[in-house]
Coordinates of C-alpha atoms and ligand atoms in Angstrom, one line a residue:
Chain A
X195 CA -21.4 35.7 6.7
X196 CA -22.0 37.5 10.0
X197 CA -25.6 36.2 9.9
X198 CA -24.7 32.7 10.3
X199 CA -25.1 31.9 14.1
X200 CA -21.4 30.5 14.1
X201 CA -19.5 30.0 17.2
X202 CA -16.9 28.9 15.3
X203 CA -14.2 30.3 17.3
X204 CA -14.9 28.1 20.3
X205 CA -14.6 25.2 18.1
X206 CA -11.6 25.7 16.1
X207 CA -9.1 26.0 18.9
X208 CA -5.8 24.9 19.9
X209 CA -6.1 21.3 21.8
X210 CA -4.9 21.9 25.4
X211 CA -4.3 19.0 27.8
X212 CA -7.2 20.0 29.8
X213 CA -10.1 19.2 27.6
X214 CA -13.5 18.5 29.1
X215 CA -14.2 14.8 29.6
X216 CA -16.8 14.9 26.9
X217 CA -14.1 15.5 24.2
X218 CA -13.9 12.1 22.1
X219 CA -11.6 12.9 19.3
X220 CA -8.9 15.6 19.0
X221 CA -7.2 16.4 15.8
X222 CA -4.3 18.5 16.7
X223 CA -2.5 20.4 13.9
X224 CA -2.8 17.8 11.4
X225 CA -1.3 18.5 7.9
X226 CA -1.2 16.0 5.1
X227 CA 1.2 16.2 2.0
X228 CA 1.1 13.9 -1.0
X229 CA 3.9 13.5 -3.2
X230 CA 2.6 13.6 -6.4
X231 CA 4.9 11.9 -8.8
X232 CA 6.2 14.6 -11.5
X233 CA 5.0 18.0 -10.0
X234 CA 5.7 19.3 -6.6
X235 CA 4.1 18.1 -3.3
X236 CA 0.4 18.6 -2.9
X237 CA -1.0 19.8 0.4
X238 CA -4.3 18.0 0.8
X239 CA -4.8 19.1 4.5
X240 CA -3.0 22.1 6.1
X241 CA -2.8 22.5 9.8
X242 CA -6.3 21.2 10.8
X243 CA -7.3 21.4 14.5
X244 CA -10.6 20.3 15.5
X245 CA -12.2 18.6 18.5
X246 CA -15.2 16.5 18.5
X247 CA -17.5 15.9 21.7
X248 CA -18.9 12.6 22.5
X249 CA -22.3 12.0 21.2
X250 CA -22.0 14.8 18.6
X251 CA -23.1 14.3 15.0
X252 CA -20.4 16.2 13.0
X253 CA -20.2 17.0 9.3
X254 CA -17.4 17.7 7.4
X255 CA -18.6 19.7 4.4
X256 CA -16.6 20.7 1.4
X257 CA -16.0 20.7 -2.2
X258 CA -14.4 17.5 -4.0
X259 CA -10.8 17.3 -3.4
X260 CA -10.5 19.5 -0.3
X261 CA -9.2 16.7 1.9
X262 CA -12.2 15.5 3.6
X263 CA -11.9 11.7 3.0
X264 CA -8.0 12.4 3.9
X265 CA -9.1 13.9 7.3
X266 CA -11.6 11.0 7.9
X267 CA -9.0 8.5 7.1
X268 CA -6.7 9.9 9.5
X269 CA -9.2 9.8 12.4
X270 CA -9.7 6.1 11.3
X271 CA -6.1 5.4 11.3
X272 CA -5.9 4.3 8.0
X273 CA -3.6 7.1 6.9
X274 CA -1.1 8.7 9.3
X275 CA -0.6 12.4 8.8
X276 CA 2.5 13.9 7.7
X277 CA 2.6 16.1 10.8
X278 CA 0.5 16.7 13.7
X279 CA -1.7 13.9 15.5
X280 CA -5.1 12.8 15.8
X281 CA -6.2 11.3 19.3
X282 CA -9.1 9.4 20.6
X283 CA -10.0 9.8 24.2
X284 CA -6.6 11.4 24.6
X285 CA -4.7 8.3 22.9
X286 CA -2.7 9.1 20.0
X287 CA -4.4 7.3 16.9
X288 CA -1.8 4.8 15.7
X289 CA -4.0 2.6 13.5
X290 CA -7.4 1.4 12.9
X291 CA -9.3 -0.1 15.6
X292 CA -12.7 -1.3 16.5
X293 CA -13.6 2.0 18.4
X294 CA -13.7 3.6 15.3
X295 CA -16.0 2.0 12.6
X296 CA -15.9 3.3 9.0
X297 CA -18.8 3.3 6.4
X298 CA -17.4 4.2 2.9
X299 CA -19.1 5.5 -0.1
X300 CA -17.8 2.4 -1.9
X301 CA -19.8 0.1 0.6
X302 CA -16.6 -2.4 0.7
X303 CA -18.7 -5.1 1.7
X304 CA -17.2 -8.7 1.7
X305 CA -18.8 -10.0 -1.5
X306 CA -18.3 -13.7 -0.7
X307 CA -20.5 -13.4 2.6
X308 CA -24.1 -13.1 2.7
X309 CA -26.0 -10.0 4.3
X310 CA -25.9 -11.9 7.7
X311 CA -22.3 -13.2 7.0
X312 CA -21.2 -9.5 6.6
X313 CA -22.9 -8.1 9.6
X314 CA -21.8 -11.1 11.9
X315 CA -18.0 -10.8 10.9
X316 CA -17.2 -8.0 13.3
X317 CA -18.5 -9.5 16.6
X318 CA -17.0 -13.1 15.6
X319 CA -13.8 -11.4 15.1
X320 CA -14.1 -10.0 18.5
X321 CA -15.0 -13.1 20.1
X322 CA -18.6 -13.1 20.5
X323 CA -20.1 -16.6 20.5
X324 CA -21.6 -17.4 17.1
X325 CA -25.1 -17.8 18.3
X326 CA -25.1 -14.7 20.1
X327 CA -23.3 -12.5 17.1
X328 CA -26.3 -14.1 14.9
X329 CA -29.1 -12.9 17.0
X330 CA -27.5 -9.5 17.4
X331 CA -26.5 -9.5 13.7
X332 CA -30.4 -10.5 12.9
X333 CA -31.8 -7.5 14.9
X334 CA -29.6 -5.1 13.3
X335 CA -30.4 -6.4 9.9
X336 CA -33.9 -5.7 10.8
X337 CA -33.3 -2.3 12.1
X338 CA -31.6 -1.0 9.0
X339 CA -34.8 -2.4 7.1
X340 CA -33.3 -5.5 5.5
X341 CA -35.3 -8.3 7.2
X342 CA -35.8 -11.1 4.7
X343 CA -32.5 -10.5 2.9
X344 CA -29.9 -12.2 5.6
X345 CA -29.1 -14.9 3.0
X346 CA -28.7 -12.6 -0.1
X347 CA -25.1 -12.0 -1.3
X348 CA -24.2 -8.3 -2.0
X349 CA -24.0 -8.8 -5.5
X350 CA -27.8 -9.3 -5.4
X351 CA -28.6 -6.1 -3.7
X352 CA -29.0 -2.5 -4.8
X353 CA -26.8 0.4 -3.7
X354 CA -29.2 1.4 -1.2
X355 CA -29.3 -1.9 0.3
X356 CA -25.7 -2.5 0.3
X357 CA -25.2 0.6 2.2
X358 CA -27.8 -0.5 4.8
X359 CA -25.7 -3.7 5.2
X360 CA -22.6 -1.6 5.4
X361 CA -24.0 0.5 8.4
X362 CA -25.2 -2.8 10.2
X363 CA -21.9 -4.2 9.7
X364 CA -20.2 -1.3 11.2
X365 CA -22.8 -1.0 14.2
X366 CA -22.5 -4.7 14.8
X367 CA -19.1 -4.3 16.5
X368 CA -20.2 -1.4 18.5
X369 CA -17.7 1.3 17.4
X370 CA -17.6 4.4 19.8
X371 CA -17.4 6.8 16.7
X372 CA -18.7 6.2 13.3
X373 CA -16.7 7.2 10.4
X374 CA -19.0 8.1 7.5
X375 CA -17.3 9.1 4.1
X376 CA -20.0 10.3 2.0
X377 CA -22.0 6.9 2.5
X378 CA -24.9 8.2 0.6
X379 CA -23.1 9.7 -2.3
X380 CA -23.2 7.1 -4.7
X381 CA -27.1 6.6 -4.4
X382 CA -30.0 8.3 -6.1
X383 CA -31.8 11.0 -4.5
X384 CA -34.6 9.2 -3.4
X385 CA -32.7 6.4 -1.7
X386 CA -30.3 9.0 -0.3
X387 CA -33.3 10.9 1.5
X388 CA -34.6 7.4 2.9
X389 CA -31.2 6.5 4.0
X390 CA -30.7 9.9 5.8
X391 CA -33.9 9.6 7.7
X392 CA -33.0 6.1 8.6
X393 CA -29.6 7.1 9.9
X394 CA -31.1 9.7 11.8
X395 CA -33.5 7.5 13.6
X396 CA -31.0 5.1 14.5
X397 CA -28.6 7.7 15.7
X398 CA -31.3 9.2 17.7
X399 CA -31.5 5.9 19.7
X400 CA -28.1 5.6 21.0
X401 CA -26.3 8.9 20.1
X402 CA -23.0 7.6 19.1
X403 CA -20.4 10.0 17.8
X404 CA -20.6 10.3 14.2
X405 CA -18.1 12.1 11.8
X406 CA -19.9 12.3 8.6
X407 CA -18.3 13.5 5.4
X408 CA -20.4 15.1 2.7
X409 CA -20.4 17.6 0.0
X410 CA -24.3 18.3 0.4
X411 CA -25.2 21.2 2.2
X412 CA -28.8 19.9 2.7
X413 CA -27.6 16.5 4.1
X414 CA -25.0 18.3 6.6
X415 CA -27.5 20.6 8.0
X416 CA -30.2 18.1 8.1
X417 CA -28.2 15.5 10.2
X418 CA -25.8 17.4 12.0
X419 CA -25.1 19.3 15.4
X420 CA -22.1 20.9 13.9
X421 CA -21.0 21.5 10.1
X422 CA -17.2 21.9 9.6
X423 CA -16.9 23.7 6.4
X424 CA -13.8 23.0 4.7
X425 CA -12.0 25.0 1.8
X426 CA -9.6 23.7 -0.8
X427 CA -6.1 24.1 -2.1
X428 CA -4.7 23.5 0.6
X429 CA -7.6 21.9 2.7
X430 CA -8.3 24.1 5.5
X431 CA -11.1 24.5 8.0
X432 CA -13.0 27.5 7.1
X433 CA -15.7 27.8 9.6
X434 CA -17.4 25.4 12.2
X435 CA -21.1 25.9 12.5
X436 CA -23.5 24.8 15.1
X437 CA -26.7 23.6 14.0
X438 CA -29.3 24.6 16.4
X439 CA -32.3 22.6 15.3
X440 CA -34.5 20.7 17.4
X441 CA -34.4 16.9 17.5
X442 CA -35.8 14.5 16.8
X443 CA -35.8 16.1 13.0
X444 CA -38.4 15.3 10.7
X445 CA -37.6 15.9 7.4
X446 CA -41.1 17.3 6.3
X447 CA -41.1 19.6 9.3
X448 CA -37.5 20.7 8.9
X449 CA -37.6 21.5 5.1
X450 CA -40.4 24.2 5.9
X451 CA -38.5 25.6 8.9
X452 CA -37.0 28.9 8.3
X453 CA -34.3 28.3 10.5
X454 CA -33.3 25.1 8.5
X455 CA -33.5 27.2 5.3
X456 CA -31.4 30.1 6.7
X457 CA -28.7 27.6 7.4
X458 CA -28.5 26.0 4.1
X459 CA -28.7 29.5 2.4
X460 CA -26.0 31.0 4.5
X461 CA -23.6 28.0 4.2
X462 CA -24.2 27.9 0.4
X463 CA -23.4 31.8 0.3
X464 CA -20.1 31.4 2.1
X465 CA -19.0 28.7 -0.2
X466 CA -19.8 31.1 -2.9
X467 CA -17.8 33.7 -1.5
X468 CA -14.9 31.6 -1.1
X469 CA -15.2 30.4 -4.6
X470 CA -15.0 34.0 -5.9
X471 CA -12.1 34.8 -3.6
X472 CA -10.0 31.8 -4.5
X473 CA -9.1 30.2 -7.8
X474 CA -11.9 29.0 -10.0
X475 CA -12.6 25.2 -9.5
Chain B
X197 CA -40.0 -31.4 -20.5
X198 CA -37.0 -29.6 -21.9
X199 CA -37.5 -26.8 -24.2
X200 CA -35.8 -27.4 -27.8
X201 CA -33.4 -24.5 -27.0
X202 CA -32.2 -26.4 -23.8
X203 CA -32.0 -29.5 -25.6
X204 CA -30.0 -28.1 -28.3
X205 CA -27.7 -26.6 -25.8
X206 CA -27.3 -30.0 -23.9
X207 CA -26.6 -31.8 -27.0
X208 CA -24.1 -29.3 -28.4
X209 CA -21.1 -30.8 -27.2
X210 CA -22.0 -34.2 -28.2
X211 CA -22.6 -33.0 -31.8
X212 CA -19.4 -31.3 -31.7
X213 CA -17.6 -34.4 -31.0
X214 CA -19.6 -36.6 -33.5
X215 CA -18.5 -33.7 -35.9
X216 CA -15.1 -33.8 -35.5
X217 CA -14.9 -37.7 -35.5
X218 CA -16.9 -37.7 -38.9
X219 CA -14.5 -35.0 -40.3
X220 CA -11.5 -37.3 -39.2
X221 CA -12.9 -40.5 -40.5
X222 CA -13.8 -39.0 -43.8
X223 CA -10.4 -37.1 -44.2
X224 CA -8.5 -40.3 -43.3
X225 CA -10.6 -42.6 -45.9
X226 CA -9.8 -39.8 -48.5
X227 CA -6.1 -39.4 -47.6
X228 CA -5.5 -43.2 -47.4
X229 CA -2.3 -42.6 -45.3
X230 CA -0.8 -45.4 -43.2
X231 CA 0.1 -43.0 -40.4
X232 CA -3.3 -41.4 -40.2
X233 CA -5.7 -44.3 -39.0
X234 CA -9.6 -43.7 -39.3
X235 CA -11.4 -42.7 -36.3
X236 CA -13.0 -45.8 -36.0
X237 CA -9.7 -47.6 -35.8
X238 CA -8.3 -45.4 -33.1
X239 CA -11.5 -45.6 -31.1
X240 CA -11.2 -49.6 -31.4
X241 CA -7.7 -49.5 -30.2
X242 CA -8.7 -47.6 -26.6
X243 CA -10.4 -50.8 -25.1
X244 CA -6.9 -52.5 -25.8
X245 CA -5.0 -49.7 -24.1
X246 CA -7.5 -49.4 -21.1
X247 CA -7.6 -53.3 -20.8
X248 CA -3.8 -53.7 -20.5
X249 CA -2.8 -53.7 -16.8
X250 CA 0.7 -52.5 -17.9
X251 CA -1.0 -49.5 -19.7
X252 CA -3.0 -48.5 -16.8
X253 CA -0.3 -48.6 -14.4
X254 CA 1.7 -46.2 -17.0
X255 CA -1.4 -43.8 -16.9
X256 CA -1.9 -43.9 -13.3
X257 CA 1.7 -43.2 -12.6
X258 CA 1.2 -40.2 -15.1
X259 CA -1.8 -38.9 -13.3
X260 CA -0.1 -39.4 -9.9
X261 CA 2.8 -37.2 -10.8
X262 CA 0.3 -34.8 -12.4
X263 CA -1.9 -34.4 -9.1
X264 CA 1.3 -34.3 -7.1
X265 CA 2.7 -31.4 -9.3
X266 CA -0.5 -29.4 -9.5
X267 CA -1.2 -30.0 -5.9
X268 CA 2.1 -28.6 -4.5
X269 CA 2.1 -25.9 -7.4
X270 CA -1.0 -24.5 -6.1
X271 CA -0.3 -24.8 -2.3
X272 CA 3.0 -22.9 -3.1
X273 CA 1.8 -20.3 -5.7
X274 CA -1.3 -19.0 -4.2
X275 CA 0.4 -17.7 -1.2
X276 CA 3.2 -16.5 -3.1
X277 CA 1.2 -14.7 -5.5
X278 CA -1.2 -13.1 -2.9
X279 CA 2.0 -11.9 -0.9
X280 CA 3.3 -10.3 -4.0
X281 CA 0.0 -8.7 -4.8
X282 CA -0.1 -7.0 -1.3
X283 CA 3.5 -6.2 -0.9
X284 CA 5.5 -4.2 -3.2
X285 CA 8.7 -5.6 -2.0
X286 CA 7.7 -9.1 -2.1
X287 CA 6.7 -8.2 -5.7
X288 CA 9.7 -6.4 -6.6
X289 CA 11.8 -9.4 -5.5
X290 CA 10.0 -12.1 -7.2
X291 CA 8.8 -10.7 -10.4
X292 CA 12.2 -10.4 -12.2
X293 CA 12.8 -14.0 -11.4
X294 CA 9.1 -15.0 -12.7
X295 CA 9.7 -13.0 -15.7
X296 CA 12.8 -14.8 -16.7
X297 CA 11.0 -18.3 -16.1
X298 CA 7.6 -17.5 -17.8
X299 CA 8.6 -17.5 -21.7
X300 CA 10.9 -20.3 -21.0
X301 CA 9.0 -23.7 -22.0
X302 CA 9.1 -25.8 -18.9
X303 CA 10.0 -29.0 -20.8
X304 CA 13.0 -27.2 -22.3
X305 CA 14.5 -27.2 -18.7
X306 CA 14.0 -30.9 -18.6
X307 CA 17.5 -32.0 -19.9
X308 CA 19.2 -30.1 -17.1
X309 CA 16.8 -31.3 -14.4
X310 CA 17.4 -34.6 -15.6
X311 CA 21.3 -34.2 -15.0
X312 CA 20.4 -33.2 -11.6
X313 CA 17.6 -35.3 -10.3
X314 CA 17.6 -38.3 -12.9
X315 CA 14.9 -39.4 -15.1
X316 CA 12.4 -40.4 -12.4
X317 CA 9.5 -39.3 -10.9
X318 CA 11.0 -36.2 -9.1
X319 CA 12.2 -34.7 -12.4
X320 CA 8.8 -35.0 -14.1
X321 CA 7.0 -33.8 -11.0
X322 CA 9.2 -30.9 -10.9
X323 CA 8.5 -29.9 -14.4
X324 CA 4.6 -30.1 -13.8
X325 CA 5.2 -27.9 -10.6
X326 CA 6.9 -25.3 -12.7
X327 CA 4.3 -25.4 -15.6
X328 CA 1.5 -24.9 -13.3
X329 CA 3.1 -22.4 -10.8
X330 CA 3.3 -19.5 -13.0
X331 CA -0.2 -19.0 -14.3
X332 CA -1.5 -19.5 -10.6
X333 CA 1.3 -17.1 -9.3
X334 CA 0.3 -14.6 -11.9
X335 CA -3.5 -15.0 -11.3
X336 CA -3.2 -14.7 -7.4
X337 CA -1.1 -11.8 -7.9
X338 CA -3.3 -10.1 -10.2
X339 CA -6.4 -11.0 -7.8
X340 CA -4.8 -9.8 -4.7
X341 CA -3.7 -6.6 -6.2
X342 CA -7.1 -6.0 -7.3
X343 CA -8.5 -6.3 -3.8
X344 CA -10.2 -3.1 -2.7
X345 CA -8.3 -1.2 -0.1
X346 CA -11.6 -0.1 1.6
X347 CA -12.3 -3.9 2.1
X348 CA -9.0 -4.4 4.1
X349 CA -9.6 -1.2 5.8
X350 CA -13.2 -2.3 7.0
X351 CA -11.5 -5.6 8.0
X352 CA -8.5 -3.8 9.8
X353 CA -11.3 -1.6 11.8
X354 CA -12.7 -5.0 13.2
X355 CA -9.3 -5.7 14.5
X356 CA -8.0 -8.3 11.8
X357 CA -4.2 -8.3 11.9
X358 CA -2.2 -8.1 8.4
X359 CA -1.8 -11.9 8.3
X360 CA -5.7 -12.5 9.0
X361 CA -6.3 -9.9 6.4
X362 CA -4.3 -11.7 3.9
X363 CA -6.1 -15.1 4.6
X364 CA -9.4 -13.9 5.5
X365 CA -10.1 -11.1 3.0
X366 CA -7.5 -11.0 0.0
X367 CA -7.6 -14.9 -0.2
X368 CA -11.5 -15.0 -0.8
X369 CA -11.7 -11.7 -2.5
X370 CA -9.0 -13.0 -5.0
X371 CA -10.6 -16.3 -5.3
X372 CA -12.3 -16.1 -8.6
X373 CA -9.1 -14.8 -10.3
X374 CA -6.8 -17.4 -8.4
X375 CA -9.3 -20.1 -9.7
X376 CA -8.9 -18.9 -13.1
X377 CA -5.5 -19.3 -12.7
X378 CA -6.0 -22.9 -11.7
X379 CA -7.7 -23.7 -14.3
X380 CA -5.4 -22.6 -16.7
X381 CA -2.8 -24.6 -14.5
X382 CA -4.6 -27.7 -14.7
X383 CA -4.4 -27.8 -18.6
X384 CA -0.8 -27.0 -18.3
X385 CA -0.2 -29.8 -16.1
X386 CA -1.7 -32.3 -18.3
X387 CA 0.5 -30.8 -21.2
X388 CA 3.6 -30.7 -19.2
X389 CA 3.0 -34.3 -18.0
X390 CA 2.9 -35.7 -21.6
X391 CA 5.9 -33.8 -22.6
X392 CA 7.9 -34.5 -19.7
X393 CA 7.1 -38.3 -20.6
X394 CA 8.2 -37.6 -24.2
X395 CA 11.6 -36.5 -23.2
X396 CA 12.2 -38.8 -20.1
X397 CA 10.7 -42.1 -21.4
X398 CA 10.0 -44.4 -18.7
X399 CA 6.5 -44.7 -17.9
X400 CA 3.4 -42.9 -18.3
X401 CA 0.7 -42.1 -20.6
X402 CA 3.2 -40.2 -22.7
X403 CA 5.5 -42.9 -22.9
X404 CA 2.6 -45.4 -24.3
X405 CA 2.1 -42.7 -27.0
X406 CA 5.6 -42.3 -28.1
X407 CA 6.6 -45.7 -28.1
X408 CA 3.5 -46.8 -30.2
X409 CA 4.8 -44.0 -32.6
X410 CA 8.3 -45.4 -32.7
X411 CA 6.9 -48.9 -33.5
X412 CA 4.3 -47.4 -36.1
X413 CA 1.3 -48.3 -34.2
X414 CA -0.7 -45.6 -35.3
X415 CA -4.1 -46.6 -34.0
X416 CA -2.6 -46.7 -30.7
X417 CA -1.0 -43.3 -30.9
X418 CA -4.3 -41.6 -32.0
X419 CA -6.3 -43.7 -29.3
X420 CA -3.8 -42.3 -26.7
X421 CA -4.4 -38.8 -28.2
X422 CA -8.3 -39.5 -27.6
X423 CA -7.6 -40.7 -24.2
X424 CA -5.5 -37.7 -23.0
X425 CA -7.9 -35.3 -24.6
X426 CA -10.8 -36.9 -22.8
X427 CA -8.8 -37.0 -19.5
X428 CA -8.3 -33.0 -20.3
X429 CA -12.2 -32.4 -20.8
X430 CA -12.9 -34.3 -17.7
X431 CA -10.6 -32.7 -15.6
X432 CA -11.6 -29.1 -16.7
X433 CA -15.4 -30.2 -16.3
X434 CA -14.8 -31.3 -12.9
X435 CA -12.7 -28.2 -12.0
X436 CA -15.3 -25.8 -13.4
X437 CA -18.0 -27.5 -11.3
X438 CA -16.0 -27.0 -8.1
X439 CA -15.2 -23.6 -9.2
X440 CA -18.4 -22.5 -10.0
X441 CA -19.6 -23.6 -6.6
X442 CA -16.8 -22.1 -4.5
X443 CA -17.3 -18.5 -6.3
X444 CA -21.1 -18.7 -6.7
X445 CA -21.3 -15.3 -4.6
X446 CA -19.6 -13.7 -7.5
X447 CA -21.9 -14.5 -10.3
X448 CA -25.2 -12.9 -9.7
X449 CA -28.2 -15.3 -9.3
X450 CA -30.3 -12.5 -10.8
X451 CA -29.9 -10.7 -14.1
X452 CA -30.7 -7.3 -12.3
X453 CA -30.5 -6.3 -8.8
X454 CA -33.5 -6.2 -6.9
X455 CA -35.1 -2.7 -6.9
X456 CA -35.5 -1.4 -3.2
X457 CA -34.7 1.9 -1.7
Ligands
ADP687 N1 -3.0 8.5 -1.8 C1 -3.0 9.9 -2.3 N2 -1.9 10.3 -3.0 C2 -1.9 11.3 -3.6 N3 -2.7 12.4 -3.7 C3 -4.0 12.1 -2.9 C4 -4.1 10.8 -2.4 N4 -5.2 10.8 -1.6 C5 -5.8 11.9 -2.0 N5 -5.0 12.9 -2.5 C6 -5.4 14.4 -3.1 O1 -5.5 14.9 -1.7 C7 -6.8 15.6 -2.1 C8 -7.9 15.6 -1.0 O2 -8.2 14.2 -1.2 P1 -9.6 13.7 -0.5 O3 -9.2 13.7 0.9 O4 -10.1 12.5 -1.3 O5 -10.7 14.9 -1.0 P2 -12.2 14.8 -0.8 O6 -12.6 13.6 -0.1 O7 -12.5 16.2 -0.1 O8 -12.8 15.0 -2.1 C9 -7.2 15.6 -3.9 O9 -6.6 16.6 -4.1 C10 -6.6 14.2 -3.9 O10 -6.3 14.3 -5.3
MG688 MG1 -13.8 12.0 -0.6

């Protein structure tokens, strides 16, 4: 565990009022308890504190059921925490807003809208003129590699294409933070790799803040500046690891890079250790 | 040129109708019952009915009530069903009410409604309204309930208010289900239209039918049955065209999704 160049203490810290200006999201002692019907309450998140700096690509990594999605939903404002608070630029998050754009594993496209209609939806809602929204949306569709599919309905697209549309739809209304919940989790390995590459290329252009939930160690290390490792029952932050790998990252170079390999191996080892310590999954 | 399979598929409904009429003709000739005219006799009586001004006025009056009852029912039931599907408290309030009304044949309520509102158009239209409402509410409710939460969240993140989400996400997302309910409702509108006129005779297609029955004009009775049946088929076919057009997006154009990675 000591082998990992972690600077976690710096990251898991109580939120103070004098945060540097670059902090965009603060999660302050957030807990989430679900009332499961018959049995006793289920603690999905226990006292989570985390700050995310503007422009950072941060992954939340952990086994399924550790509360990753719940944490992301709290930041999105879709779920309000049982206790504690999440803040965006110092303002308490009380609900969803266009400053935080979600991309879900289930795509959640509007099936009655074409690709173009889906992507234009956000800008039009924000009052952008139709012609302008359309031009921007067409450019975005091209950027995510779907030129020529503008008039297709979601039903006619493969999973990878749907997720590209979902990403374009969210980027279209210019959220300051992207909230991605296992966006590539439902895709086959090949498609997943391609989308990871494309996401990195897109991200490296404008460096939006990204909060990215995944249970894949490779994916987290490949994409992120920081990896927040969570453990389950109750959901806690176990470790926060800085990924000190050069950008722009190229997959073929990175896979051969011993530093990358070391991050992956070390993180996997840490999960193995916690599995042995905790109850069997 | 159409392939034989396509030709057969196109011709199938016509063949079915001809077959049915042939069986009818044959059965009627064998049974030789006064109250069971042959298919040909019944068909011969159709022009007499449709050529008669009085009968046409009756049938048009029926259709007007049906259209009004159906239209108002759809306009009221869709919003109600959608609200019930998205709000537990609205559902908790209306569900017991609807569960009480659901199994009651709407025509059975007619005598009471007649006492309050008379035997005129209002009563009959109200009965049609009740008959149509329940399936439309039910299907709108189910459709709204099934709308993916993440879709609503995506809308909320774009800045849609709860009311906007109901109209601009729940409504279109539930549309295929809603239209299934409307299709059932349309058939029920026709059924309740006729039964309402059976109970409150005064005007309408049902009135022609049951008067003819009273007077023993069995060819007219069966001709009216054919006319009502044909109206049912036409309405359903027209509705189905509209429906298919509105929810084209939910039926894939291709058998398989395009491959792409
Ligand atoms: N709405 C809910 N009601 C009850 N339990 C929930 C609800 N949402 C999540 N949970 C529970 O909380 C835990 C964390 O869920 P989730 O955030 O989806 O985990 P992850 O995304 O890491 O797999 C799980 O045990 C899950 O069953
Ligand atoms: Mg999850």
